[in-house]
Amino acid sequence: MSTCASRPLYAYVGSRTTRERDARGEGITVYRVDEATGGLQHLQTVDGLANPSFLALDAAATRLYTVHGDGHEVSVFARDAATGRLALLQTRDCGGRNPVHLAIAPGGRQLVVSDHLGEPAASDGHRGYGGPGGTLAVMSIAPDGRLGSVQQRLALPGQPGPHRKEQPFAKPHFNPFSPDGRFVLVPDKGQDRIFIFAFEHGRLVPAPQPWLDCREGSGPRHIAFHPALACAYVVNELDNTVLTCRFDAATGALQGLQILSTLPEGFVGNSRAAGIEVLRDGRQVLVSNRGADGIAVFDVDPLTGLLHASGGFASGGRTPRFFTSSPDGRLLYVLNEDSDSIVCHARDDAWRPLASTHCASPVCMVFAR
């Protein structure tokens, strides 16, 4: 057994914490993972944090970054690989309000952040926001992992979608790098667009195809790439659909191919789609539905990448905002935000629930050894 494989596996869970979010979480919770049973053993809670709602680890797994939802800051923690414990290194203003996602650039010297409410307006001496409209920011990362200032900020052009409450302006919700690190793709829930940027010399540059227009009112939220096929899959929050796209790794271009509902047959209630993941072997795509409170399962055609709905399973709680596979792909952890639980499912024909852990208002989870 390799030295890496013999190390304990740790899980880091970010939770909503504020009264405005009707949240009950305390901050970031650290667990030791029982890889045989899927159980989570509590090791540490880093409290006093406002809405650490999305997490990212650097390549060496020595630094953990989090955005603070509804705020205007990003924090950096040092991670002790031997014990799994975290220690706060720095909290830095990222400019925009309500940062919702962050991604570390290849090479580890920049952090890209999406926010929902633009940059601050300082002309009157008070913190206000010069929106409306979400923006993207690029922050520098020092060799010790600490954050520098915002090096670039970009607004997203376009027109708001038709949903009066959820689409008042641009709302970038996710900004992952493409598998080769050359592009950043940004689903914009507010404008029904997926923006495409080349990442060149530490800066975001609009790609030759600067965006893909999506179905009106769909609300694209997250995107996931197939590990072998030239395909990307987009979960649309507002109309509960999944969009299959052809992805050109040379230019970053997206071409829409197929749209399918993520809701179970016969479901007629209110629901919002949330997370999406392509399983590591590329054979299935999973999507979570908040309201229907389950995980939809789609089989991937190995030649075309098109999807075929193949059922689903209950999340084991209410409002599965986020889910993720374990590093070896054998287990799936579903974070049920409104029932304060993390439910571990075995990856088999039945997606059997194996273990449930109490965790208040959980919304993101990452793993490291």
mmCIF file of N, CA and C in Angstrom, residues 72-189:
data_model
loop_
_atom_site.group_PDB
_atom_site.id
_atom_site.type_symbol
_atom_site.label_atom_id
_atom_site.label_comp_id
_atom_site.label_asym_id
_atom_site.label_seq_id
_atom_site.Cartn_x
_atom_site.Cartn_y
_atom_site.Cartn_z
ATOM 1 N N HIS A 72 -18.366 39.514 1.781
ATOM 2 C CA HIS A 72 -17.501 40.066 0.736
ATOM 3 C C HIS A 72 -16.059 39.610 0.941
ATOM 4 N N GLU A 73 -15.872 38.409 1.513
ATOM 5 C CA GLU A 73 -14.539 37.966 1.884
ATOM 6 C C GLU A 73 -14.273 36.519 1.469
ATOM 7 N N VAL A 74 -12.980 36.199 1.406
ATOM 8 C CA VAL A 74 -12.480 34.849 1.200
ATOM 9 C C VAL A 74 -11.482 34.566 2.312
ATOM 10 N N SER A 75 -11.519 33.356 2.872
ATOM 11 C CA SER A 75 -10.577 32.978 3.925
ATOM 12 C C SER A 75 -9.681 31.844 3.469
ATOM 13 N N VAL A 76 -8.481 31.789 4.070
ATOM 14 C CA VAL A 76 -7.496 30.747 3.793
ATOM 15 C C VAL A 76 -7.127 30.072 5.113
ATOM 16 N N PHE A 77 -7.095 28.744 5.106
ATOM 17 C CA PHE A 77 -6.719 27.963 6.279
ATOM 18 C C PHE A 77 -5.512 27.101 5.950
ATOM 19 N N ALA A 78 -4.618 26.958 6.925
ATOM 20 C CA ALA A 78 -3.556 25.970 6.823
ATOM 21 C C ALA A 78 -4.123 24.634 7.275
ATOM 22 N N ARG A 79 -3.789 23.583 6.521
ATOM 23 C CA ARG A 79 -4.254 22.238 6.852
ATOM 24 C C ARG A 79 -3.088 21.375 7.288
ATOM 25 N N ASP A 80 -3.216 20.753 8.465
ATOM 26 C CA ASP A 80 -2.222 19.814 8.977
ATOM 27 C C ASP A 80 -2.552 18.432 8.411
ATOM 28 N N ALA A 81 -1.699 17.908 7.511
ATOM 29 C CA ALA A 81 -1.988 16.629 6.863
ATOM 30 C C ALA A 81 -1.986 15.477 7.851
ATOM 31 N N ALA A 82 -1.222 15.587 8.935
ATOM 32 C CA ALA A 82 -1.134 14.492 9.898
ATOM 33 C C ALA A 82 -2.391 14.367 10.738
ATOM 34 N N THR A 83 -2.967 15.498 11.128
ATOM 35 C CA THR A 83 -4.133 15.473 12.023
ATOM 36 C C THR A 83 -5.430 15.846 11.321
ATOM 37 N N GLY A 84 -5.325 16.453 10.136
ATOM 38 C CA GLY A 84 -6.505 16.918 9.426
ATOM 39 C C GLY A 84 -7.031 18.257 9.894
ATOM 40 N N ARG A 85 -6.474 18.809 10.941
ATOM 41 C CA ARG A 85 -7.021 20.030 11.542
ATOM 42 C C ARG A 85 -6.677 21.270 10.715
ATOM 43 N N LEU A 86 -7.518 22.291 10.882
ATOM 44 C CA LEU A 86 -7.371 23.551 10.177
ATOM 45 C C LEU A 86 -6.985 24.675 11.137
ATOM 46 N N ALA A 87 -6.229 25.644 10.617
ATOM 47 C CA ALA A 87 -5.902 26.860 11.360
ATOM 48 C C ALA A 87 -6.051 28.046 10.413
ATOM 49 N N LEU A 88 -6.787 29.052 10.838
ATOM 50 C CA LEU A 88 -7.030 30.220 9.991
ATOM 51 C C LEU A 88 -5.729 30.974 9.745
ATOM 52 N N LEU A 89 -5.436 31.226 8.463
ATOM 53 C CA LEU A 89 -4.267 32.018 8.081
ATOM 54 C C LEU A 89 -4.634 33.463 7.770
ATOM 55 N N GLN A 90 -5.767 33.652 7.079
ATOM 56 C CA GLN A 90 -6.056 34.980 6.540
ATOM 57 C C GLN A 90 -7.509 35.055 6.096
ATOM 58 N N THR A 91 -8.088 36.248 6.251
ATOM 59 C CA THR A 91 -9.375 36.572 5.630
ATOM 60 C C THR A 91 -9.179 37.861 4.847
ATOM 61 N N ARG A 92 -9.591 37.843 3.586
ATOM 62 C CA ARG A 92 -9.314 38.992 2.717
ATOM 63 C C ARG A 92 -10.557 39.386 1.938
ATOM 64 N N ASP A 93 -10.763 40.684 1.792
ATOM 65 C CA ASP A 93 -11.876 41.214 1.007
ATOM 66 C C ASP A 93 -11.677 40.847 -0.465
ATOM 67 N N CYS A 94 -12.744 40.278 -1.068
ATOM 68 C CA CYS A 94 -12.663 39.932 -2.495
ATOM 69 C C CYS A 94 -13.386 40.958 -3.358
ATOM 70 N N GLY A 95 -13.891 42.019 -2.757
ATOM 71 C CA GLY A 95 -14.514 43.086 -3.521
ATOM 72 C C GLY A 95 -16.005 42.929 -3.665
ATOM 73 N N GLY A 96 -16.445 41.903 -4.360
ATOM 74 C CA GLY A 96 -17.869 41.730 -4.604
ATOM 75 C C GLY A 96 -18.604 41.194 -3.395
ATOM 76 N N ARG A 97 -19.911 41.337 -3.419
ATOM 77 C CA ARG A 97 -20.742 40.848 -2.328
ATOM 78 C C ARG A 97 -21.390 39.519 -2.704
ATOM 79 N N ASN A 98 -21.543 38.661 -1.718
ATOM 80 C CA ASN A 98 -22.099 37.315 -1.849
ATOM 81 C C ASN A 98 -21.285 36.468 -2.824
ATOM 82 N N PRO A 99 -19.997 36.216 -2.511
ATOM 83 C CA PRO A 99 -19.229 35.275 -3.327
ATOM 84 C C PRO A 99 -19.797 33.872 -3.164
ATOM 85 N N VAL A 100 -19.964 33.156 -4.279
ATOM 86 C CA VAL A 100 -20.651 31.865 -4.247
ATOM 87 C C VAL A 100 -19.789 30.696 -4.700
ATOM 88 N N HIS A 101 -18.688 30.960 -5.398
ATOM 89 C CA HIS A 101 -17.826 29.858 -5.849
ATOM 90 C C HIS A 101 -16.415 30.376 -6.019
ATOM 91 N N LEU A 102 -15.457 29.441 -5.935
ATOM 92 C CA LEU A 102 -14.050 29.787 -6.134
ATOM 93 C C LEU A 102 -13.328 28.595 -6.720
ATOM 94 N N ALA A 103 -12.304 28.873 -7.529
ATOM 95 C CA ALA A 103 -11.514 27.817 -8.157
ATOM 96 C C ALA A 103 -10.075 28.278 -8.248
ATOM 97 N N ILE A 104 -9.148 27.362 -7.937
ATOM 98 C CA ILE A 104 -7.723 27.665 -7.960
ATOM 99 C C ILE A 104 -7.180 27.369 -9.351
ATOM 100 N N ALA A 105 -6.429 28.310 -9.901
ATOM 101 C CA ALA A 105 -5.878 28.146 -11.242
ATOM 102 C C ALA A 105 -4.770 27.103 -11.247
ATOM 103 N N PRO A 106 -4.564 26.435 -12.386
ATOM 104 C CA PRO A 106 -3.402 25.555 -12.522
ATOM 105 C C PRO A 106 -2.126 26.339 -12.197
ATOM 106 N N GLY A 107 -1.248 25.726 -11.442
ATOM 107 C CA GLY A 107 -0.060 26.446 -10.983
ATOM 108 C C GLY A 107 -0.242 27.046 -9.609
ATOM 109 N N GLY A 108 -1.505 27.235 -9.189
ATOM 110 C CA GLY A 108 -1.787 27.655 -7.826
ATOM 111 C C GLY A 108 -1.465 29.089 -7.492
ATOM 112 N N ARG A 109 -1.397 29.976 -8.482
ATOM 113 C CA ARG A 109 -1.024 31.363 -8.188
ATOM 114 C C ARG A 109 -2.168 32.357 -8.358
ATOM 115 N N GLN A 110 -3.345 31.875 -8.715
ATOM 116 C CA GLN A 110 -4.523 32.741 -8.825
ATOM 117 C C GLN A 110 -5.750 31.999 -8.308
ATOM 118 N N LEU A 111 -6.702 32.781 -7.806
ATOM 119 C CA LEU A 111 -7.990 32.272 -7.367
ATOM 120 C C LEU A 111 -9.071 33.033 -8.123
ATOM 121 N N VAL A 112 -9.974 32.298 -8.776
ATOM 122 C CA VAL A 112 -11.092 32.924 -9.486
ATOM 123 C C VAL A 112 -12.331 32.789 -8.612
ATOM 124 N N VAL A 113 -13.052 33.900 -8.439
ATOM 125 C CA VAL A 113 -14.210 33.955 -7.540
ATOM 126 C C VAL A 113 -15.407 34.518 -8.299
ATOM 127 N N SER A 114 -16.567 33.882 -8.122
ATOM 128 C CA SER A 114 -17.837 34.420 -8.639
ATOM 129 C C SER A 114 -18.592 35.071 -7.495
ATOM 130 N N ASP A 115 -19.151 36.251 -7.757
ATOM 131 C CA ASP A 115 -20.030 36.862 -6.751
ATOM 132 C C ASP A 115 -21.330 37.298 -7.406
ATOM 133 N N HIS A 116 -22.343 37.484 -6.572
ATOM 134 C CA HIS A 116 -23.677 37.797 -7.087
ATOM 135 C C HIS A 116 -23.997 39.278 -7.158
ATOM 136 N N LEU A 117 -23.213 40.138 -6.474
ATOM 137 C CA LEU A 117 -23.654 41.520 -6.358
ATOM 138 C C LEU A 117 -22.582 42.552 -6.653
ATOM 139 N N GLY A 118 -21.642 42.236 -7.519
ATOM 140 C CA GLY A 118 -20.735 43.258 -8.013
ATOM 141 C C GLY A 118 -19.741 43.771 -6.996
ATOM 142 N N GLU A 119 -19.064 44.853 -7.358
ATOM 143 C CA GLU A 119 -18.014 45.383 -6.506
ATOM 144 C C GLU A 119 -18.517 46.554 -5.675
ATOM 145 N N PRO A 120 -17.819 46.862 -4.567
ATOM 146 C CA PRO A 120 -18.290 47.926 -3.688
ATOM 147 C C PRO A 120 -18.182 49.296 -4.325
ATOM 148 N N ALA A 121 -19.137 50.163 -3.982
ATOM 149 C CA ALA A 121 -19.082 51.566 -4.369
ATOM 150 C C ALA A 121 -18.620 52.354 -3.156
ATOM 151 N N ALA A 122 -17.447 52.973 -3.240
ATOM 152 C CA ALA A 122 -16.848 53.609 -2.062
ATOM 153 C C ALA A 122 -16.935 55.124 -2.098
ATOM 154 N N SER A 123 -17.647 55.692 -3.044
ATOM 155 C CA SER A 123 -17.635 57.144 -3.225
ATOM 156 C C SER A 123 -18.198 57.893 -2.025
ATOM 157 N N ASP A 124 -19.143 57.283 -1.278
ATOM 158 C CA ASP A 124 -19.741 57.980 -0.138
ATOM 159 C C ASP A 124 -19.102 57.573 1.181
ATOM 160 N N GLY A 125 -18.044 56.759 1.115
ATOM 161 C CA GLY A 125 -17.363 56.361 2.336
ATOM 162 C C GLY A 125 -18.020 55.224 3.077
ATOM 163 N N HIS A 126 -19.099 54.699 2.562
ATOM 164 C CA HIS A 126 -19.803 53.591 3.200
ATOM 165 C C HIS A 126 -19.764 52.388 2.276
ATOM 166 N N ARG A 127 -19.815 51.195 2.884
ATOM 167 C CA ARG A 127 -19.818 49.986 2.049
ATOM 168 C C ARG A 127 -21.186 49.844 1.399
ATOM 169 N N GLY A 128 -21.197 50.001 0.113
ATOM 170 C CA GLY A 128 -22.383 49.734 -0.684
ATOM 171 C C GLY A 128 -21.924 48.937 -1.872
ATOM 172 N N TYR A 129 -22.795 48.636 -2.792
ATOM 173 C CA TYR A 129 -22.372 47.828 -3.923
ATOM 174 C C TYR A 129 -22.821 48.457 -5.217
ATOM 175 N N GLY A 130 -21.868 48.521 -6.130
ATOM 176 C CA GLY A 130 -22.047 49.261 -7.359
ATOM 177 C C GLY A 130 -22.731 48.495 -8.450
ATOM 178 N N GLY A 131 -23.489 47.502 -8.117
ATOM 179 C CA GLY A 131 -24.197 46.687 -9.086
ATOM 180 C C GLY A 131 -25.239 47.502 -9.818
ATOM 181 N N PRO A 132 -26.348 46.909 -10.194
ATOM 182 C CA PRO A 132 -26.563 45.496 -9.892
ATOM 183 C C PRO A 132 -25.797 44.601 -10.855
ATOM 184 N N GLY A 133 -25.605 43.385 -10.454
ATOM 185 C CA GLY A 133 -24.995 42.411 -11.342
ATOM 186 C C GLY A 133 -23.767 41.774 -10.759
ATOM 187 N N GLY A 134 -23.733 40.447 -10.816
ATOM 188 C CA GLY A 134 -22.587 39.715 -10.326
ATOM 189 C C GLY A 134 -21.378 39.895 -11.225
ATOM 190 N N THR A 135 -20.205 39.598 -10.672
ATOM 191 C CA THR A 135 -18.958 39.756 -11.400
ATOM 192 C C THR A 135 -18.042 38.558 -11.130
ATOM 193 N N LEU A 136 -16.954 38.496 -11.892
ATOM 194 C CA LEU A 136 -15.869 37.552 -11.647
ATOM 195 C C LEU A 136 -14.655 38.332 -11.186
ATOM 196 N N ALA A 137 -13.932 37.756 -10.226
ATOM 197 C CA ALA A 137 -12.709 38.387 -9.745
ATOM 198 C C ALA A 137 -11.580 37.380 -9.794
ATOM 199 N N VAL A 138 -10.379 37.867 -10.108
ATOM 200 C CA VAL A 138 -9.166 37.060 -10.043
ATOM 201 C C VAL A 138 -8.279 37.658 -8.962
ATOM 202 N N MET A 139 -7.959 36.836 -7.946
ATOM 203 C CA MET A 139 -7.092 37.260 -6.843
ATOM 204 C C MET A 139 -5.765 36.516 -6.947
ATOM 205 N N SER A 140 -4.696 37.167 -6.561
ATOM 206 C CA SER A 140 -3.388 36.517 -6.584
ATOM 207 C C SER A 140 -3.210 35.651 -5.338
ATOM 208 N N ILE A 141 -2.394 34.599 -5.473
ATOM 209 C CA ILE A 141 -2.052 33.723 -4.358
ATOM 210 C C ILE A 141 -0.534 33.736 -4.213
ATOM 211 N N ALA A 142 -0.068 34.051 -3.010
ATOM 212 C CA ALA A 142 1.367 34.083 -2.728
ATOM 213 C C ALA A 142 1.901 32.661 -2.573
ATOM 214 N N PRO A 143 3.231 32.479 -2.620
ATOM 215 C CA PRO A 143 3.803 31.139 -2.449
ATOM 216 C C PRO A 143 3.395 30.446 -1.152
ATOM 217 N N ASP A 144 3.107 31.217 -0.096
ATOM 218 C CA ASP A 144 2.677 30.596 1.162
ATOM 219 C C ASP A 144 1.179 30.333 1.213
ATOM 220 N N GLY A 145 0.473 30.596 0.109
ATOM 221 C CA GLY A 145 -0.956 30.333 0.037
ATOM 222 C C GLY A 145 -1.837 31.492 0.424
ATOM 223 N N ARG A 146 -1.271 32.551 0.947
ATOM 224 C CA ARG A 146 -2.087 33.711 1.318
ATOM 225 C C ARG A 146 -2.544 34.460 0.064
ATOM 226 N N LEU A 147 -3.665 35.146 0.217
ATOM 227 C CA LEU A 147 -4.255 35.859 -0.911
ATOM 228 C C LEU A 147 -3.732 37.283 -1.006
ATOM 229 N N GLY A 148 -3.486 37.706 -2.249
ATOM 230 C CA GLY A 148 -3.186 39.097 -2.513
ATOM 231 C C GLY A 148 -4.449 39.842 -2.908
ATOM 232 N N SER A 149 -4.257 40.969 -3.534
ATOM 233 C CA SER A 149 -5.392 41.802 -3.907
ATOM 234 C C SER A 149 -6.084 41.257 -5.147
ATOM 235 N N VAL A 150 -7.239 41.837 -5.453
ATOM 236 C CA VAL A 150 -7.952 41.509 -6.685
ATOM 237 C C VAL A 150 -7.171 42.085 -7.862
ATOM 238 N N GLN A 151 -6.778 41.218 -8.791
ATOM 239 C CA GLN A 151 -5.995 41.631 -9.952
ATOM 240 C C GLN A 151 -6.858 41.954 -11.164
ATOM 241 N N GLN A 152 -8.056 41.417 -11.191
ATOM 242 C CA GLN A 152 -8.947 41.626 -12.333
ATOM 243 C C GLN A 152 -10.380 41.432 -11.873
ATOM 244 N N ARG A 153 -11.269 42.258 -12.415
ATOM 245 C CA ARG A 153 -12.703 42.085 -12.161
ATOM 246 C C ARG A 153 -13.444 42.267 -13.474
ATOM 247 N N LEU A 154 -14.382 41.367 -13.748
ATOM 248 C CA LEU A 154 -15.119 41.392 -15.002
ATOM 249 C C LEU A 154 -16.616 41.368 -14.746
ATOM 250 N N ALA A 155 -17.341 42.227 -15.432
ATOM 251 C CA ALA A 155 -18.793 42.146 -15.465
ATOM 252 C C ALA A 155 -19.202 41.216 -16.599
ATOM 253 N N LEU A 156 -20.416 40.699 -16.532
ATOM 254 C CA LEU A 156 -20.915 39.752 -17.523
ATOM 255 C C LEU A 156 -22.034 40.410 -18.318
ATOM 256 N N PRO A 157 -21.836 40.589 -19.625
ATOM 257 C CA PRO A 157 -22.844 41.295 -20.431
ATOM 258 C C PRO A 157 -24.056 40.425 -20.715
ATOM 259 N N GLY A 158 -25.192 41.089 -20.924
ATOM 260 C CA GLY A 158 -26.398 40.359 -21.291
ATOM 261 C C GLY A 158 -27.634 40.966 -20.673
ATOM 262 N N GLN A 159 -28.755 40.290 -20.875
ATOM 263 C CA GLN A 159 -30.041 40.744 -20.372
ATOM 264 C C GLN A 159 -30.574 39.743 -19.351
ATOM 265 N N PRO A 160 -31.224 40.235 -18.283
ATOM 266 C CA PRO A 160 -31.782 39.320 -17.289
ATOM 267 C C PRO A 160 -32.826 38.387 -17.889
ATOM 268 N N GLY A 161 -32.932 37.189 -17.295
ATOM 269 C CA GLY A 161 -33.953 36.245 -17.711
ATOM 270 C C GLY A 161 -35.334 36.670 -17.236
ATOM 271 N N PRO A 162 -36.354 35.881 -17.534
ATOM 272 C CA PRO A 162 -37.732 36.292 -17.260
ATOM 273 C C PRO A 162 -38.194 36.114 -15.818
ATOM 274 N N HIS A 163 -37.458 35.368 -14.994
ATOM 275 C CA HIS A 163 -37.893 35.110 -13.627
ATOM 276 C C HIS A 163 -37.666 36.368 -12.792
ATOM 277 N N ARG A 164 -38.743 37.007 -12.329
ATOM 278 C CA ARG A 164 -38.627 38.321 -11.715
ATOM 279 C C ARG A 164 -37.812 38.315 -10.426
ATOM 280 N N LYS A 165 -37.886 37.223 -9.662
ATOM 281 C CA LYS A 165 -37.165 37.161 -8.390
ATOM 282 C C LYS A 165 -35.754 36.633 -8.560
ATOM 283 N N GLU A 166 -35.582 35.566 -9.313
ATOM 284 C CA GLU A 166 -34.296 34.879 -9.383
ATOM 285 C C GLU A 166 -33.374 35.398 -10.485
ATOM 286 N N GLN A 167 -33.906 36.211 -11.403
ATOM 287 C CA GLN A 167 -33.087 36.664 -12.528
ATOM 288 C C GLN A 167 -33.149 38.186 -12.705
ATOM 289 N N PRO A 168 -32.813 38.948 -11.657
ATOM 290 C CA PRO A 168 -32.861 40.408 -11.800
ATOM 291 C C PRO A 168 -31.652 40.980 -12.524
ATOM 292 N N PHE A 169 -30.541 40.224 -12.564
ATOM 293 C CA PHE A 169 -29.297 40.672 -13.188
ATOM 294 C C PHE A 169 -28.368 39.465 -13.288
ATOM 295 N N ALA A 170 -27.149 39.692 -13.757
ATOM 296 C CA ALA A 170 -26.183 38.606 -13.877
ATOM 297 C C ALA A 170 -25.944 37.953 -12.521
ATOM 298 N N LYS A 171 -25.967 36.616 -12.497
ATOM 299 C CA LYS A 171 -25.690 35.866 -11.274
ATOM 300 C C LYS A 171 -24.767 34.686 -11.585
ATOM 301 N N PRO A 172 -23.477 34.953 -11.791
ATOM 302 C CA PRO A 172 -22.562 33.834 -11.999
ATOM 303 C C PRO A 172 -22.577 32.928 -10.785
ATOM 304 N N HIS A 173 -22.693 31.631 -11.003
ATOM 305 C CA HIS A 173 -22.897 30.718 -9.879
ATOM 306 C C HIS A 173 -21.778 29.700 -9.731
ATOM 307 N N PHE A 174 -20.861 29.626 -10.688
ATOM 308 C CA PHE A 174 -19.877 28.555 -10.690
ATOM 309 C C PHE A 174 -18.799 28.968 -11.681
ATOM 310 N N ASN A 175 -17.524 28.686 -11.386
ATOM 311 C CA ASN A 175 -16.469 29.100 -12.314
ATOM 312 C C ASN A 175 -15.324 28.085 -12.371
ATOM 313 N N PRO A 176 -15.623 26.832 -12.755
ATOM 314 C CA PRO A 176 -14.567 25.824 -12.795
ATOM 315 C C PRO A 176 -13.648 26.008 -13.999
ATOM 316 N N PHE A 177 -12.424 25.512 -13.851
ATOM 317 C CA PHE A 177 -11.508 25.415 -14.979
ATOM 318 C C PHE A 177 -11.841 24.169 -15.785
ATOM 319 N N SER A 178 -11.615 24.239 -17.083
ATOM 320 C CA SER A 178 -11.747 23.054 -17.932
ATOM 321 C C SER A 178 -10.697 22.031 -17.519
ATOM 322 N N PRO A 179 -10.861 20.766 -17.901
ATOM 323 C CA PRO A 179 -9.927 19.733 -17.443
ATOM 324 C C PRO A 179 -8.455 20.031 -17.715
ATOM 325 N N ASP A 180 -8.145 20.721 -18.812
ATOM 326 C CA ASP A 180 -6.744 21.031 -19.098
ATOM 327 C C ASP A 180 -6.316 22.379 -18.529
ATOM 328 N N GLY A 181 -7.239 23.075 -17.852
ATOM 329 C CA GLY A 181 -6.898 24.330 -17.201
ATOM 330 C C GLY A 181 -6.813 25.541 -18.090
ATOM 331 N N ARG A 182 -7.170 25.401 -19.379
ATOM 332 C CA ARG A 182 -7.016 26.518 -20.316
ATOM 333 C C ARG A 182 -8.196 27.471 -20.315
ATOM 334 N N PHE A 183 -9.366 26.995 -19.859
ATOM 335 C CA PHE A 183 -10.575 27.803 -19.927
ATOM 336 C C PHE A 183 -11.288 27.811 -18.571
ATOM 337 N N VAL A 184 -12.041 28.879 -18.350
ATOM 338 C CA VAL A 184 -12.943 28.975 -17.203
ATOM 339 C C VAL A 184 -14.349 29.119 -17.763
ATOM 340 N N LEU A 185 -15.257 28.241 -17.329
ATOM 341 C CA LEU A 185 -16.644 28.289 -17.799
ATOM 342 C C LEU A 185 -17.534 28.725 -16.645
ATOM 343 N N VAL A 186 -18.461 29.645 -16.946
ATOM 344 C CA VAL A 186 -19.219 30.308 -15.895
ATOM 345 C C VAL A 186 -20.708 30.261 -16.201
ATOM 346 N N PRO A 187 -21.448 29.307 -15.635
ATOM 347 C CA PRO A 187 -22.907 29.347 -15.762
ATOM 348 C C PRO A 187 -23.455 30.581 -15.048
ATOM 349 N N ASP A 188 -24.266 31.343 -15.738
ATOM 350 C CA ASP A 188 -24.869 32.564 -15.201
ATOM 351 C C ASP A 188 -26.371 32.335 -15.065
ATOM 352 N N LYS A 189 -26.785 32.069 -13.841
ATOM 353 C CA LYS A 189 -28.190 31.799 -13.557
ATOM 354 C C LYS A 189 -29.084 32.987 -13.892
#
